[in-house]
Coordinates of C-alpha atoms (C1' of nucleotides) in Angstrom, one line a residue:
Chain A
M1 CA -32.8 -17.1 -2.4
D2 CA -32.9 -18.2 1.7
K3 CA -36.5 -18.0 2.9
T4 CA -35.3 -16.4 5.9
L5 CA -33.0 -14.0 5.3
L6 CA -36.2 -12.3 3.6
E7 CA -37.7 -12.6 7.3
K8 CA -35.2 -11.3 8.6
F9 CA -35.3 -8.2 6.4
K10 CA -38.9 -7.9 7.5
D11 CA -38.3 -8.0 11.2
T12 CA -35.3 -5.8 11.1
L13 CA -38.1 -3.4 9.0
H14 CA -40.0 -3.7 12.4
T15 CA -38.3 -3.6 14.6
N16 CA -36.3 -0.3 13.4
G17 CA -40.3 1.0 12.9
M18 CA -39.8 1.2 9.3
K19 CA -42.6 0.2 6.9
C20 CA -42.6 -2.9 4.6
T21 CA -43.3 -2.4 1.5
P22 CA -43.4 -3.9 -1.6
A23 CA -40.8 -1.6 -3.7
R24 CA -38.1 -2.4 -0.2
L25 CA -39.0 -6.6 -1.2
L26 CA -38.6 -6.5 -4.8
I27 CA -35.1 -4.7 -4.1
F28 CA -34.2 -6.7 -1.2
K29 CA -35.3 -10.1 -3.7
E30 CA -33.7 -8.0 -6.8
V31 CA -30.1 -7.8 -4.4
Y32 CA -30.0 -11.4 -3.6
S33 CA -30.9 -13.1 -6.7
S34 CA -27.9 -13.5 -7.3
S35 CA -24.2 -13.0 -5.3
E36 CA -22.3 -10.5 -8.2
H37 CA -21.2 -7.2 -7.4
F38 CA -23.5 -4.6 -8.8
D39 CA -24.3 -1.1 -8.4
A40 CA -27.9 1.3 -8.0
D41 CA -28.1 1.1 -11.5
E42 CA -28.1 -2.4 -12.8
I43 CA -31.0 -2.9 -9.8
Y44 CA -32.8 -0.1 -11.2
F45 CA -32.5 -1.3 -14.8
R46 CA -32.4 -4.9 -14.3
M47 CA -36.0 -4.1 -12.3
R48 CA -37.7 -2.0 -15.1
R49 CA -36.9 -5.2 -17.6
E50 CA -38.7 -7.5 -15.3
K51 CA -42.1 -4.8 -15.3
K52 CA -40.5 -4.1 -11.6
A53 CA -40.1 -0.5 -11.9
V54 CA -39.5 1.1 -8.5
S55 CA -37.8 4.7 -8.6
R56 CA -34.4 5.6 -8.7
A57 CA -34.5 7.6 -5.7
T58 CA -35.7 4.0 -4.0
V59 CA -33.2 2.0 -4.9
Y60 CA -30.3 4.6 -3.8
R61 CA -31.8 4.8 -0.1
T62 CA -33.2 1.6 -0.2
L63 CA -29.5 0.3 -0.4
D64 CA -28.3 2.4 2.0
L65 CA -31.3 1.0 4.6
L66 CA -29.3 -2.3 3.4
V67 CA -25.9 -0.9 3.8
E68 CA -26.6 0.3 7.4
N69 CA -28.4 -3.1 8.2
G70 CA -25.6 -5.6 7.5
F71 CA -27.1 -7.3 4.4
V72 CA -25.3 -5.6 1.8
S73 CA -21.9 -4.5 1.5
R74 CA -20.5 -1.2 -0.3
V75 CA -17.2 -2.9 -2.4
N76 CA -14.7 -0.6 -3.9
V77 CA -13.5 -1.6 -7.2
G78 CA -12.0 1.3 -8.4
A79 CA -14.9 2.4 -10.3
S80 CA -16.6 5.8 -10.6
Q81 CA -20.1 4.4 -9.0
V82 CA -20.5 3.1 -5.7
H83 CA -20.6 -1.2 -6.3
F84 CA -22.6 -3.5 -3.7
E85 CA -22.9 -6.9 -3.1
N86 CA -25.3 -9.3 -1.1
T87 CA -23.9 -10.7 2.4
L88 CA -24.5 -13.8 2.3
A89 CA -22.2 -16.2 2.9
Q90 CA -19.8 -14.8 1.9
E91 CA -16.7 -13.3 3.8
H92 CA -14.3 -10.4 3.9
H93 CA -12.8 -10.6 0.7
E94 CA -10.3 -8.1 -1.6
H95 CA -10.1 -7.8 -5.1
L96 CA -7.8 -8.1 -8.1
V97 CA -8.9 -5.7 -10.7
C98 CA -8.1 -6.1 -14.4
T99 CA -7.7 -2.3 -15.6
Q100 CA -8.0 -4.2 -19.6
C101 CA -10.7 -6.1 -19.8
G102 CA -12.4 -5.4 -16.1
K103 CA -12.4 -8.6 -14.6
I104 CA -12.7 -8.7 -10.9
I105 CA -11.2 -11.4 -9.0
E106 CA -11.9 -12.1 -5.5
F107 CA -9.1 -13.3 -3.0
S108 CA -8.7 -13.3 0.8
D109 CA -5.8 -13.8 2.7
K110 CA -5.0 -14.3 5.9
V111 CA -1.4 -13.6 6.4
I112 CA -2.4 -9.8 4.3
E113 CA -5.1 -9.8 7.5
K114 CA -3.0 -10.0 10.4
Q115 CA 0.0 -7.9 9.2
Q116 CA -2.6 -5.2 8.9
N117 CA -3.3 -6.0 12.1
L118 CA -0.1 -5.8 13.5
I119 CA 0.1 -2.1 11.6
C120 CA -2.6 -0.8 13.4
E121 CA -1.5 -1.9 16.6
E122 CA 1.7 0.0 16.2
H123 CA -0.2 2.9 15.3
D124 CA -2.6 2.6 18.0
F125 CA -5.5 2.4 15.4
F126 CA -8.3 0.6 15.8
P127 CA -9.0 -0.6 12.1
T128 CA -12.9 -1.0 11.6
K129 CA -13.0 -1.8 7.5
H130 CA -10.4 -2.3 5.1
N131 CA -10.1 -2.3 1.4
L132 CA -7.4 -3.4 -0.7
I133 CA -7.7 -3.5 -4.4
I134 CA -4.5 -4.8 -6.7
F135 CA -5.2 -3.4 -10.4
G136 CA -3.1 -5.1 -13.2
L137 CA -3.8 -7.9 -16.3
C138 CA -5.2 -10.8 -15.7
D139 CA -3.9 -13.6 -18.1
K140 CA -6.0 -13.9 -20.6
C141 CA -4.9 -9.1 -21.1
R142 CA -1.4 -9.8 -20.8
K143 CA -1.1 -12.9 -23.2
R144 CA -3.3 -11.4 -25.4
N145 CA -0.8 -8.2 -25.3
N146 CA 1.8 -9.9 -27.1
Chain B
M1 CA 11.5 23.0 -4.0
D2 CA 14.1 21.1 -6.1
K3 CA 15.0 23.1 -8.8
T4 CA 16.0 20.4 -11.2
L5 CA 12.5 19.3 -10.8
L6 CA 11.2 22.0 -11.9
E7 CA 13.8 21.6 -14.9
K8 CA 12.3 17.9 -15.8
F9 CA 9.2 19.3 -15.6
K10 CA 10.2 21.9 -18.5
D11 CA 11.8 18.8 -20.3
T12 CA 9.3 17.0 -20.2
L13 CA 6.5 19.3 -21.8
H14 CA 9.4 19.9 -24.6
T15 CA 10.0 16.7 -25.9
N16 CA 6.3 16.0 -25.2
G17 CA 5.3 18.9 -27.9
M18 CA 3.4 20.6 -25.4
K19 CA 3.6 24.2 -24.0
C20 CA 5.4 25.5 -21.1
T21 CA 2.6 28.4 -20.4
P22 CA 2.3 30.3 -16.8
A23 CA -0.3 28.9 -15.7
R24 CA 1.1 25.3 -15.8
L25 CA 4.5 26.0 -13.9
L26 CA 2.1 28.1 -11.2
I27 CA 0.3 24.9 -10.9
F28 CA 4.0 22.8 -10.9
K29 CA 5.1 24.7 -8.3
E30 CA 2.0 24.9 -6.0
V31 CA 1.6 21.3 -6.0
Y32 CA 5.5 20.6 -5.3
S33 CA 5.1 23.7 -2.6
S34 CA 3.8 20.4 0.0
S35 CA 3.7 17.6 0.4
E36 CA 0.4 16.8 1.9
H37 CA -2.6 15.2 0.4
F38 CA -5.0 17.5 -1.7
D39 CA -7.5 17.5 -4.4
A40 CA -8.3 19.6 -7.2
D41 CA -10.3 22.4 -5.9
E42 CA -8.0 22.7 -2.8
I43 CA -5.0 23.5 -5.1
Y44 CA -7.5 26.3 -7.2
F45 CA -8.4 27.9 -4.0
R46 CA -4.9 28.7 -2.8
M47 CA -3.8 29.7 -6.0
R48 CA -6.6 32.0 -6.0
R49 CA -6.0 33.3 -2.7
E50 CA -2.1 33.6 -3.3
K51 CA -3.7 35.4 -6.8
K52 CA -2.6 33.4 -8.7
A53 CA -5.8 32.4 -9.8
V54 CA -6.4 29.9 -13.1
S55 CA -9.3 28.0 -14.3
R56 CA -10.7 25.6 -12.9
A57 CA -10.6 23.7 -16.1
T58 CA -6.9 24.0 -16.3
V59 CA -6.1 22.7 -12.7
Y60 CA -7.7 19.8 -13.7
R61 CA -6.2 19.4 -17.3
T62 CA -2.6 20.3 -15.2
L63 CA -3.2 17.6 -12.7
D64 CA -3.7 14.8 -15.4
L65 CA -0.4 15.4 -17.4
L66 CA 1.4 15.3 -14.1
V67 CA -0.3 12.4 -13.2
E68 CA 0.5 11.1 -16.9
N69 CA 4.0 12.0 -15.9
G70 CA 4.9 10.5 -12.5
F71 CA 5.5 14.2 -11.1
V72 CA 2.4 13.4 -9.2
S73 CA 0.0 10.6 -8.2
R74 CA -3.5 9.4 -7.3
V75 CA -4.2 8.5 -3.8
N76 CA -7.0 7.2 -2.7
V77 CA -8.6 8.0 0.7
G78 CA -12.1 6.8 0.6
A79 CA -12.8 10.5 -0.5
S80 CA -15.8 11.3 -3.0
Q81 CA -13.0 13.7 -4.8
V82 CA -9.9 11.9 -6.5
H83 CA -6.8 12.9 -4.1
F84 CA -3.5 13.6 -5.3
E85 CA 0.1 13.9 -3.9
N86 CA 3.2 14.5 -5.9
T87 CA 5.9 12.1 -6.0
L88 CA 9.1 14.1 -4.0
A89 CA 10.9 11.3 -2.3
Q90 CA 7.7 9.2 -0.9
E91 CA 7.8 5.6 -2.2
H92 CA 4.4 3.9 -2.4
H93 CA 2.7 3.9 0.8
E94 CA -0.8 2.8 2.4
H95 CA -3.2 4.3 4.2
L96 CA -5.1 4.6 7.8
V97 CA -8.3 6.8 7.3
C98 CA -9.6 7.9 11.0
T99 CA -13.1 7.7 10.3
Q100 CA -13.9 10.0 12.7
C101 CA -11.2 13.0 12.6
G102 CA -9.9 12.3 9.2
K103 CA -6.8 11.5 9.9
I104 CA -4.5 9.8 7.8
I105 CA -1.5 8.3 8.4
E106 CA 0.9 6.8 5.9
F107 CA 2.9 3.2 6.6
S108 CA 4.3 1.2 4.0
D109 CA 5.3 -2.9 4.4
K110 CA 7.8 -5.2 2.9
V111 CA 5.3 -8.5 4.5
I112 CA 2.4 -7.2 2.9
E113 CA 3.9 -5.9 -0.3
K114 CA 5.4 -9.6 -0.8
Q115 CA 2.2 -11.8 0.1
Q116 CA 0.6 -9.4 -2.4
N117 CA 2.7 -10.7 -4.9
L118 CA 2.6 -14.1 -4.0
I119 CA -0.8 -13.5 -4.4
C120 CA -1.5 -12.2 -7.8
E121 CA 1.2 -15.6 -8.5
E122 CA -1.1 -17.5 -7.8
H123 CA -4.1 -16.0 -9.8
D124 CA -1.4 -15.7 -12.9
F125 CA -2.3 -12.1 -12.5
F126 CA 0.4 -9.5 -13.4
P127 CA -0.4 -6.5 -10.8
T128 CA 0.6 -2.4 -11.7
K129 CA -0.9 -0.9 -8.8
H130 CA -2.2 -1.3 -5.5
N131 CA -4.1 0.3 -2.8
L132 CA -5.1 -0.3 0.8
I133 CA -6.8 1.3 3.0
I134 CA -8.1 0.7 6.7
F135 CA -10.6 2.8 8.6
G136 CA -11.1 2.8 11.5
L137 CA -10.5 5.2 14.7
C138 CA -6.7 7.2 15.9
D139 CA -5.9 6.8 19.1
K140 CA -7.1 10.0 20.2
C141 CA -11.1 9.2 18.7
R142 CA -10.7 6.0 20.6
K143 CA -10.3 7.7 23.6
R144 CA -12.5 11.3 22.7
N145 CA -15.2 8.0 23.3
N146 CA -15.2 6.8 25.9
Chain C
dA1 C1' 11.7 40.2 -34.0
dC2 C1' 7.7 39.0 -36.5
dT3 C1' 4.6 35.7 -38.7
dG4 C1' 1.7 31.9 -38.5
dT5 C1' -0.4 28.6 -36.4
dA6 C1' -1.4 24.7 -33.6
dA7 C1' -1.6 24.0 -28.7
dT8 C1' -3.3 26.4 -24.5
dT9 C1' -6.6 29.1 -21.6
dG10 C1' -11.0 30.2 -18.8
dA11 C1' -16.1 30.8 -19.0
dA12 C1' -19.9 28.1 -19.3
dA13 C1' -22.1 24.5 -20.7
dC14 C1' -22.5 19.8 -20.2
dT15 C1' -22.3 14.8 -17.5
dC16 C1' -23.0 11.3 -14.7
dA17 C1' -23.6 9.2 -9.8
dT18 C1' -26.7 10.0 -6.8
dT19 C1' -28.7 13.0 -3.3
dC20 C1' -32.9 16.0 -2.2
dT21 C1' -38.1 18.4 -2.1
dC22 C1' -42.0 17.8 -2.3
dA23 C1' -46.8 16.7 -3.8
dT24 C1' -48.9 12.2 -3.3
dT25 C1' -49.7 7.7 -2.0
dT26 C1' -49.8 4.0 0.9
dA27 C1' -48.4 1.2 5.4
dG28 C1' -50.1 -0.7 9.3
dA29 C1' -51.4 1.1 14.4
dA30 C1' -55.8 2.4 16.7
Chain D
dT1 C1' -62.1 2.1 9.1
dT2 C1' -59.9 5.9 9.8
dC3 C1' -55.3 8.4 10.5
dT4 C1' -51.4 9.4 10.4
dA5 C1' -46.0 9.0 9.7
dA6 C1' -43.4 6.9 6.8
dA7 C1' -42.2 5.6 1.6
dT8 C1' -42.7 7.2 -2.2
dG9 C1' -42.2 9.0 -7.4
dA10 C1' -40.6 12.3 -10.3
dG11 C1' -37.8 15.4 -11.5
dA12 C1' -35.0 19.1 -9.4
dA13 C1' -30.6 20.4 -7.1
dT14 C1' -25.9 19.2 -5.9
dG15 C1' -20.6 18.1 -6.5
dA16 C1' -17.0 17.0 -9.1
dG17 C1' -15.2 16.3 -13.0
dT18 C1' -15.2 17.6 -18.2
dT19 C1' -16.2 19.4 -22.8
dT20 C1' -16.6 22.9 -26.1
dC21 C1' -15.5 27.1 -28.1
dA22 C1' -14.1 31.7 -29.1
dA23 C1' -9.9 34.1 -27.8
dT24 C1' -5.3 33.9 -26.3
dT25 C1' -0.5 32.5 -26.4
dA26 C1' 4.0 29.8 -27.0
dC27 C1' 7.5 29.2 -29.5
dA28 C1' 9.1 26.8 -34.8
dG29 C1' 10.0 29.3 -38.5
dT30 C1' 11.4 32.9 -41.4

DNA sequence: ACTGTAATTGAAACTCATTCTCATTTAGAA
DNA sequence: TTCTAAATGAGAATGAGTTTCAATTACAGT
């Protein structure tokens, strides 16, 4: 994990008058230990397993804090829990979600982005965020089915 | 409300060996009484107000039944509850959601649809459903803000 | 029309993800 | 080192939705 990122996080805490606590640092590191999607409970249980337990409430609170400060973003993949991902390196992307095996494929597409902007203009709408999920069957599941 | 639709619903119940109960018919009519989005509790409370009370459980169960049989579809507008809409006349569409006033604008766009299919082909993915939400500010809220 | 029975219903208990409460602990400014 | 507001953990509370189960009811077969 990038050293400067942790420093940036500490700066953010500092400049916002928030305390730099062990719990927050541990959660931050956990969140940046992989580039996969995760939900709050995954972080919670991973940390328990690694004997770095923090309370569930603190996990939720810290994830909110990370989202608000741009270190993490919420991703909607149609699940019942909120999913997150760290914002390291990855630009905005959309998801293909296999409804059979749960596989998630990420993609991004300039044509769609552009077209969205056109549509927003047409409706006098100022876009801040968007979310596109395509549900269906991945190649393996489709083959498996027949 | 289209008479034939109610008949179609009754047929569906019949051919699937399900009973044609007052609760189901009332919910069906309520769902088709407007073309707006709604969530389960809205239906539940509207029906109480109109002295056509059915239990919450029955509302949820019947909405599932209607979704499974294509009379209603689930719509995702980024809310914490599941939203629904009846499938009368309206083709598939996407949503612009104003994060300030909650206004929802519907749109549909051939270019985006086409591009989505291209992307799916590229990934050997067979799409069955998709969901695009653009969050932002509607014209009124944008003007109000400055 | 009457019966029998499997489907349906309502009420309340339950689940699951998340948020809140509040007593205790702690980071970090003075 | 001291003080205090911020943060934490444990568990209660919440909200949306689902399940359970005893009581009711639609309707196929007589």
